[in-house]
mmCIF file of C-alpha atoms in Angstrom:
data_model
loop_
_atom_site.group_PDB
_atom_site.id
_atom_site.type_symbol
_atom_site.label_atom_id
_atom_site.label_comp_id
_atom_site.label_asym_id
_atom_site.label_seq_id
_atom_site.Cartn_x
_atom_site.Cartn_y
_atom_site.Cartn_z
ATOM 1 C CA UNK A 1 -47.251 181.265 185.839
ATOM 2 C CA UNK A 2 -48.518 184.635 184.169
ATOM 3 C CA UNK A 3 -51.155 185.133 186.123
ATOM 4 C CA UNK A 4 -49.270 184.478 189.603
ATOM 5 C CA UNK A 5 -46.824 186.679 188.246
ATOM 6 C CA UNK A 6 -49.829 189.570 187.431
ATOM 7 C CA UNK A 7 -51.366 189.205 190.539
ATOM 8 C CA UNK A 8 -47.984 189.952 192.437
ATOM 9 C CA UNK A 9 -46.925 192.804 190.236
ATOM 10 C CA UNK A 10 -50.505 194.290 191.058
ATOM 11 C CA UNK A 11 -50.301 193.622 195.050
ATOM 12 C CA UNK A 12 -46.771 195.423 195.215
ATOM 13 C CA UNK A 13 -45.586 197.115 191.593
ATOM 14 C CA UNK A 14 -42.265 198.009 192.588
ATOM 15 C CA UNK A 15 -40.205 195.249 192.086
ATOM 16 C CA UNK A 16 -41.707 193.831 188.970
ATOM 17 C CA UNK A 17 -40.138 195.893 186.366
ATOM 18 C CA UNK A 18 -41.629 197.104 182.843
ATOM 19 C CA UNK A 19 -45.279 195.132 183.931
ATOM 20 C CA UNK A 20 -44.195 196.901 187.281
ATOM 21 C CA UNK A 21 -43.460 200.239 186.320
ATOM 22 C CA UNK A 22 -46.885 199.751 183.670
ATOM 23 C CA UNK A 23 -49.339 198.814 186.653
ATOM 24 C CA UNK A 24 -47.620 201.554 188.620
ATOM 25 C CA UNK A 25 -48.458 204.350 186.022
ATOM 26 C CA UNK A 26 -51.812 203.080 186.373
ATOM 27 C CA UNK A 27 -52.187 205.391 189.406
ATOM 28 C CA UNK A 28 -50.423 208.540 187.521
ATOM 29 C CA UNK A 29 -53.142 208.211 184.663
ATOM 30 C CA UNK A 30 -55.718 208.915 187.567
ATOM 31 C CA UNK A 31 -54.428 211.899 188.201
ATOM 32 C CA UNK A 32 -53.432 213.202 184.436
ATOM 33 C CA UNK A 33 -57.116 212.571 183.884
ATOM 34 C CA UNK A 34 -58.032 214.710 187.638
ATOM 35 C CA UNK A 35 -55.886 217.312 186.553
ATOM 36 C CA UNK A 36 -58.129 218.185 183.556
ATOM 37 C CA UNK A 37 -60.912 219.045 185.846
ATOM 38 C CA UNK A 38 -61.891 222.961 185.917
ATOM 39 C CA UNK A 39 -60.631 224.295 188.507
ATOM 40 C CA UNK A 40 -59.080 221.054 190.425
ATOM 41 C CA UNK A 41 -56.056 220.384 191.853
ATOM 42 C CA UNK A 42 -54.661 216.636 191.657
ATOM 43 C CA UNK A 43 -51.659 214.865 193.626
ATOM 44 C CA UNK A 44 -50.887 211.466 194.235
ATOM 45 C CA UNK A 45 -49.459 209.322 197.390
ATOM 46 C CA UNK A 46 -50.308 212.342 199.707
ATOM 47 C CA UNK A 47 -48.070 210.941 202.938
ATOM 48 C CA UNK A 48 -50.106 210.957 206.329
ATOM 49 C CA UNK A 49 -48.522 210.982 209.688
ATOM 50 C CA UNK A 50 -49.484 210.562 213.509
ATOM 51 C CA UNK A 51 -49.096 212.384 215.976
ATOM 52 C CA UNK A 52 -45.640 210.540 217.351
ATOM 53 C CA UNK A 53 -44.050 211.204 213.620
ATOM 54 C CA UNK A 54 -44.692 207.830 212.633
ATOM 55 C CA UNK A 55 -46.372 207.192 208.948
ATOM 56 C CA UNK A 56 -50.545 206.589 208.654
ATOM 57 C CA UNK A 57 -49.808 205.308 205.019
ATOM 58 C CA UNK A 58 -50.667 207.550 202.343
ATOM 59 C CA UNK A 59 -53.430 208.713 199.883
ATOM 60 C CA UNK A 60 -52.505 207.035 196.699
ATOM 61 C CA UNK A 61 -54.894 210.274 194.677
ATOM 62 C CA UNK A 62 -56.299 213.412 195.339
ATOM 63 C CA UNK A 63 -57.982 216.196 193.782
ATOM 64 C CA UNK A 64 -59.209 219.352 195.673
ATOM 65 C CA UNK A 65 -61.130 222.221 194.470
ATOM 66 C CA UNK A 66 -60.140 224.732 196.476
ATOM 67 C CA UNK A 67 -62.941 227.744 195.445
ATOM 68 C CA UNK A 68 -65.653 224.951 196.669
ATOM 69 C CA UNK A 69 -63.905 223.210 198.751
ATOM 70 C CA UNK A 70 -65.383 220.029 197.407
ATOM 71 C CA UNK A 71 -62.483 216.458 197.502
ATOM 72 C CA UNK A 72 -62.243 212.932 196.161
ATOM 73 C CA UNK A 73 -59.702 210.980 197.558
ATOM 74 C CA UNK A 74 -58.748 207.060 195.795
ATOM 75 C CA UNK A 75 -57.068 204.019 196.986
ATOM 76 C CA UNK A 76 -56.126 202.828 193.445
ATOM 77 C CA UNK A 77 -55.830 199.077 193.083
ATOM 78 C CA UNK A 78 -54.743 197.293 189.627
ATOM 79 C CA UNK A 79 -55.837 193.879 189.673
ATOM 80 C CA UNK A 80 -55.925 192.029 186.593
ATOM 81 C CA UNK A 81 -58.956 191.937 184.324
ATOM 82 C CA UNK A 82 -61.943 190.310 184.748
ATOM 83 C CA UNK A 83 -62.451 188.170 182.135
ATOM 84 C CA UNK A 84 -64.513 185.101 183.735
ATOM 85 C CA UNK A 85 -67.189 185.350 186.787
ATOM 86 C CA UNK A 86 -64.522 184.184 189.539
ATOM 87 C CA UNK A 87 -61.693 186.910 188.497
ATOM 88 C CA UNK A 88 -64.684 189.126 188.976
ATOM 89 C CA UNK A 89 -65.284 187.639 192.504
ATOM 90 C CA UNK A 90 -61.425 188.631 192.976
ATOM 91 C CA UNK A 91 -61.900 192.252 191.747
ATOM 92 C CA UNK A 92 -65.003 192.902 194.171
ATOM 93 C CA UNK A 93 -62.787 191.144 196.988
ATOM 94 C CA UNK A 94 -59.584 193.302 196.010
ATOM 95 C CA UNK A 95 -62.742 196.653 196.428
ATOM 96 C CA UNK A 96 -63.846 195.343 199.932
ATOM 97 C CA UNK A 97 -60.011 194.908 201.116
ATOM 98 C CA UNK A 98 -58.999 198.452 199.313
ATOM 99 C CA UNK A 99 -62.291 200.009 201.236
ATOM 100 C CA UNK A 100 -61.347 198.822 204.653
ATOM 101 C CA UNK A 101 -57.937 199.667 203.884
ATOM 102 C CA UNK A 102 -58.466 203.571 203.145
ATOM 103 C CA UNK A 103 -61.345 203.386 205.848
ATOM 104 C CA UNK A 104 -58.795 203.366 208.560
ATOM 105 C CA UNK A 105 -56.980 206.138 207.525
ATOM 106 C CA UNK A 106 -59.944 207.884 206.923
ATOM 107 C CA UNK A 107 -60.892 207.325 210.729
ATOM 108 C CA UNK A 108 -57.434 208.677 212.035
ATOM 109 C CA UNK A 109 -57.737 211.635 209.906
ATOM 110 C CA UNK A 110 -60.824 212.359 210.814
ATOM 111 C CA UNK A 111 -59.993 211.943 214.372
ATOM 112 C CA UNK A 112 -56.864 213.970 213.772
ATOM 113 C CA UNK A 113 -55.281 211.214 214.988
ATOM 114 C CA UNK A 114 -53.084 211.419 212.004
ATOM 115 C CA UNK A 115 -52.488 214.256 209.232
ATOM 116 C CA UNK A 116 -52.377 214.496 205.251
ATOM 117 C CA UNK A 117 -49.359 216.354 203.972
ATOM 118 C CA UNK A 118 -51.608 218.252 201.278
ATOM 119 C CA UNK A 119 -49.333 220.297 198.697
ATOM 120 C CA UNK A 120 -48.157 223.435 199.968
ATOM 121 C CA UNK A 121 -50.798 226.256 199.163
ATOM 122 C CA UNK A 122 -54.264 223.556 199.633
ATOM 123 C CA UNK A 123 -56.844 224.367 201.295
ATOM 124 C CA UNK A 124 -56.858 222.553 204.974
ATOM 125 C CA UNK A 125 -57.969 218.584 204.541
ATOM 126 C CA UNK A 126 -60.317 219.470 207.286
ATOM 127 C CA UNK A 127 -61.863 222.129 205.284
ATOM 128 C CA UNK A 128 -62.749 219.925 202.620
ATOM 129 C CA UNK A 129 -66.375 217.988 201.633
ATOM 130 C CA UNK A 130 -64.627 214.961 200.851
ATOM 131 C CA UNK A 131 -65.704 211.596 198.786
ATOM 132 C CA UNK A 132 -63.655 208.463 199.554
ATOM 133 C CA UNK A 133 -63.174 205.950 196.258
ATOM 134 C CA UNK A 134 -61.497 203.195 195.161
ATOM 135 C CA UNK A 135 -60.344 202.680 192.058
ATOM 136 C CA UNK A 136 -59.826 200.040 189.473
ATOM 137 C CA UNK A 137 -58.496 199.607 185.615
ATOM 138 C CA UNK A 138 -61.900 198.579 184.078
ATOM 139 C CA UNK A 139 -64.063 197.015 186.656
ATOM 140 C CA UNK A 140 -67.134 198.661 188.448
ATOM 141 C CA UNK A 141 -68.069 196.783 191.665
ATOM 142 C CA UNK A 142 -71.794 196.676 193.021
ATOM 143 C CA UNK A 143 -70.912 194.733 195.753
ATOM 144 C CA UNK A 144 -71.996 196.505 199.572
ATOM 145 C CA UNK A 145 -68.496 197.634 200.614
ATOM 146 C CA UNK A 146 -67.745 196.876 204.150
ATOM 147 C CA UNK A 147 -67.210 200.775 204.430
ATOM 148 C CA UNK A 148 -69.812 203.467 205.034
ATOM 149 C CA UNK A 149 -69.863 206.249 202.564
ATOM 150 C CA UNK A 150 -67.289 204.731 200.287
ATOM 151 C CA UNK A 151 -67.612 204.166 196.443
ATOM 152 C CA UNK A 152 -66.053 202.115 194.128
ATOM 153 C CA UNK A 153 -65.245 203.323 190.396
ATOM 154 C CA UNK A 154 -62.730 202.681 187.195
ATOM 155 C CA UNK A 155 -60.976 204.383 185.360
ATOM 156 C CA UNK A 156 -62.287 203.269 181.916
ATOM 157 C CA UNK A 157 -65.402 204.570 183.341
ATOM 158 C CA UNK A 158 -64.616 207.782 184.385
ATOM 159 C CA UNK A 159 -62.676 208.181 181.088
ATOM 160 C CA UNK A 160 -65.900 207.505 179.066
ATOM 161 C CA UNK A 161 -67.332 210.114 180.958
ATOM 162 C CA UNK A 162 -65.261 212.752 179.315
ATOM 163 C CA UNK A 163 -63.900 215.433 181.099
ATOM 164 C CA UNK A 164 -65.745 216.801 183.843
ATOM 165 C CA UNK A 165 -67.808 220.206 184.127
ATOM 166 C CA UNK A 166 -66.105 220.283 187.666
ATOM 167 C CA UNK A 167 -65.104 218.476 190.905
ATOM 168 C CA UNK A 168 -68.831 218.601 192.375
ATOM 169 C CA UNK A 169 -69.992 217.260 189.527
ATOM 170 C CA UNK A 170 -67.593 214.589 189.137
ATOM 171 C CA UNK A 171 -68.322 213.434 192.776
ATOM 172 C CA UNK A 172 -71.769 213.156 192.396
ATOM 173 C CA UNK A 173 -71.820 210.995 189.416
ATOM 174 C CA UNK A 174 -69.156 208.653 191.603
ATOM 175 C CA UNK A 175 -71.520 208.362 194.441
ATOM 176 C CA UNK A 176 -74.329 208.268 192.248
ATOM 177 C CA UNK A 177 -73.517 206.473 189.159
ATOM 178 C CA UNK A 178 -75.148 206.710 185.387
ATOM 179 C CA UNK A 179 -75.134 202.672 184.780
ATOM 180 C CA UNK A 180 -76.988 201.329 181.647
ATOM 181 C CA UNK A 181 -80.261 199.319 182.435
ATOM 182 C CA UNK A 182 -81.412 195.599 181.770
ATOM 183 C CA UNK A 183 -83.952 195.794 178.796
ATOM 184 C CA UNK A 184 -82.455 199.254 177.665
ATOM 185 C CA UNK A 185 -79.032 198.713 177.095
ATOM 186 C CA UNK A 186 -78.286 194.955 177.525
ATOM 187 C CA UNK A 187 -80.221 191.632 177.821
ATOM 188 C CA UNK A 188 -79.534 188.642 179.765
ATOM 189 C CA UNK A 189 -79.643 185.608 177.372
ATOM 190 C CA UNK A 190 -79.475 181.987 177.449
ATOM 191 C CA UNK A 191 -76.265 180.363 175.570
ATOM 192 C CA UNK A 192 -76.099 176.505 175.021
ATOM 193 C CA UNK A 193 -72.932 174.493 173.341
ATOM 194 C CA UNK A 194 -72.141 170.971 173.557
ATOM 195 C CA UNK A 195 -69.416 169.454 175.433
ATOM 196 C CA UNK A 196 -68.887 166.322 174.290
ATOM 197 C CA UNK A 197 -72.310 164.107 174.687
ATOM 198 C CA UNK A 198 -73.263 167.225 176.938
ATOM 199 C CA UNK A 199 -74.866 170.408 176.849
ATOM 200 C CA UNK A 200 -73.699 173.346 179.058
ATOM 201 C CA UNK A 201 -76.272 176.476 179.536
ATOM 202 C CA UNK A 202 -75.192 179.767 180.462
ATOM 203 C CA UNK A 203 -76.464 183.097 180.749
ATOM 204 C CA UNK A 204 -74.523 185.767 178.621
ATOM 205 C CA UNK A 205 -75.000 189.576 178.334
ATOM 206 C CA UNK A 206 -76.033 190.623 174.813
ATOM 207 C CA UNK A 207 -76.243 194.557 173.771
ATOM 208 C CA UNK A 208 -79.138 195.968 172.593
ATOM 209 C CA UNK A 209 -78.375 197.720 169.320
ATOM 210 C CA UNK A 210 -77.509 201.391 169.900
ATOM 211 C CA UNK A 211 -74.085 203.406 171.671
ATOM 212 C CA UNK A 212 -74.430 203.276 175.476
ATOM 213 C CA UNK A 213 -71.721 205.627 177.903
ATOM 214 C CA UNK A 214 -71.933 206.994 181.502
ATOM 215 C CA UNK A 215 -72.562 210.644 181.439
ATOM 216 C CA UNK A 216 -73.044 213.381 184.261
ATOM 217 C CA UNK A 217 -76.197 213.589 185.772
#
């Protein structure tokens, strides 16, 4: 029962109470931690709107730098954690669905088929070099997403990262991750324990002795 009840507090927040309200302010910590950036400017379910008045959805976080006119904007998704192979199967399929999700708005506004609502004062969206994430708690996905030019990131990683020089710089450690290496950081090693009369063999990531974190490139 907990995690049917996790999984539908993290598909729709708002009616799940304190684990709602929790999962919600998932989103908020996103853009505390944008906000920090030098010289950025951070907001969070940015409305967009068609032509005929009717609502595009909205951007669930942006930050603009508006003296370089550089943008990342997140569809933030709180699944559960990953603590076994097939929840991680369901965090990289929640990543492919959040992709195509914020690649349709991403078409309209492009096509100025719809409009972002920026805060008063921003520079036009149209004006902006944007990067297009989505966003997790704790997992990274390496997954292809079925979306062109589209990255996927966490929060726990970003936070490791420390705060940011700027937005440029942030943006192109998102599309071009610092990730530890096999042999470096971690090894891949075999694991055996009996079950029973049995045996069961598994491959398990060991670290190599020594602090590993992301940094800026």
């Amino acid at each position: 029962m907990d995690p049917i009840m996790l999984r539908s507090a993290a598909y729709d927040s708002r009616g799940f109470g304190r684990i709602g309200r929790e999962l919600g302010n998932r989103a908020t910590a996103w853009t505390e931690w944008l906000r920090a950036t030098p010289g950025a400017l951070a907001a969070e379910r940015v409305p967009a709107t068609r032509t005929d008045g009717r609502s595009a959805d909205d951007l669930d976080v942006v930050a603009v730098d508006p003296a370089r006119r550089v943008g990342l904007c997140f569809e933030i998704k709180w699944p559960i954690e990953a603590l076994s192979l097939p929840e991680s199967m369901k965090v990289e399929n929640w990543a492919s669905s959040a992709a195509r999700q914020l690649d349709r708005l991403r078409d309209e506004l492009r096509a100025g088929t719809a409009t972002a609502l920026l805060p008063s004062g921003w520079p036009p969206f149209d004006s902006i070099d944007w990067t297009w994430c989505v966003g997790t708690p704790q997992q990274l996905c390496l997954r292809a997403l079925p979306a062109q030019a589209m990255h996927v990131t966490s929060l726990r990683y970003v936070q490791a990262l420390g705060t940011p020089p700027d937005l440029r710089t942030l943006s192109d450690v998102l599309v071009r991750p610092d990730l530890p290496t096999e042999g470096v950081h971690f090894k891949v090693a075999k694991r055996s324990f009996p079950v029973g009369s049995r045996q069961v063999h598994l491959d398990a990531l060991g670290l190599v002795p020594g602090h590993w974190r992301p940094r800026f490139q």
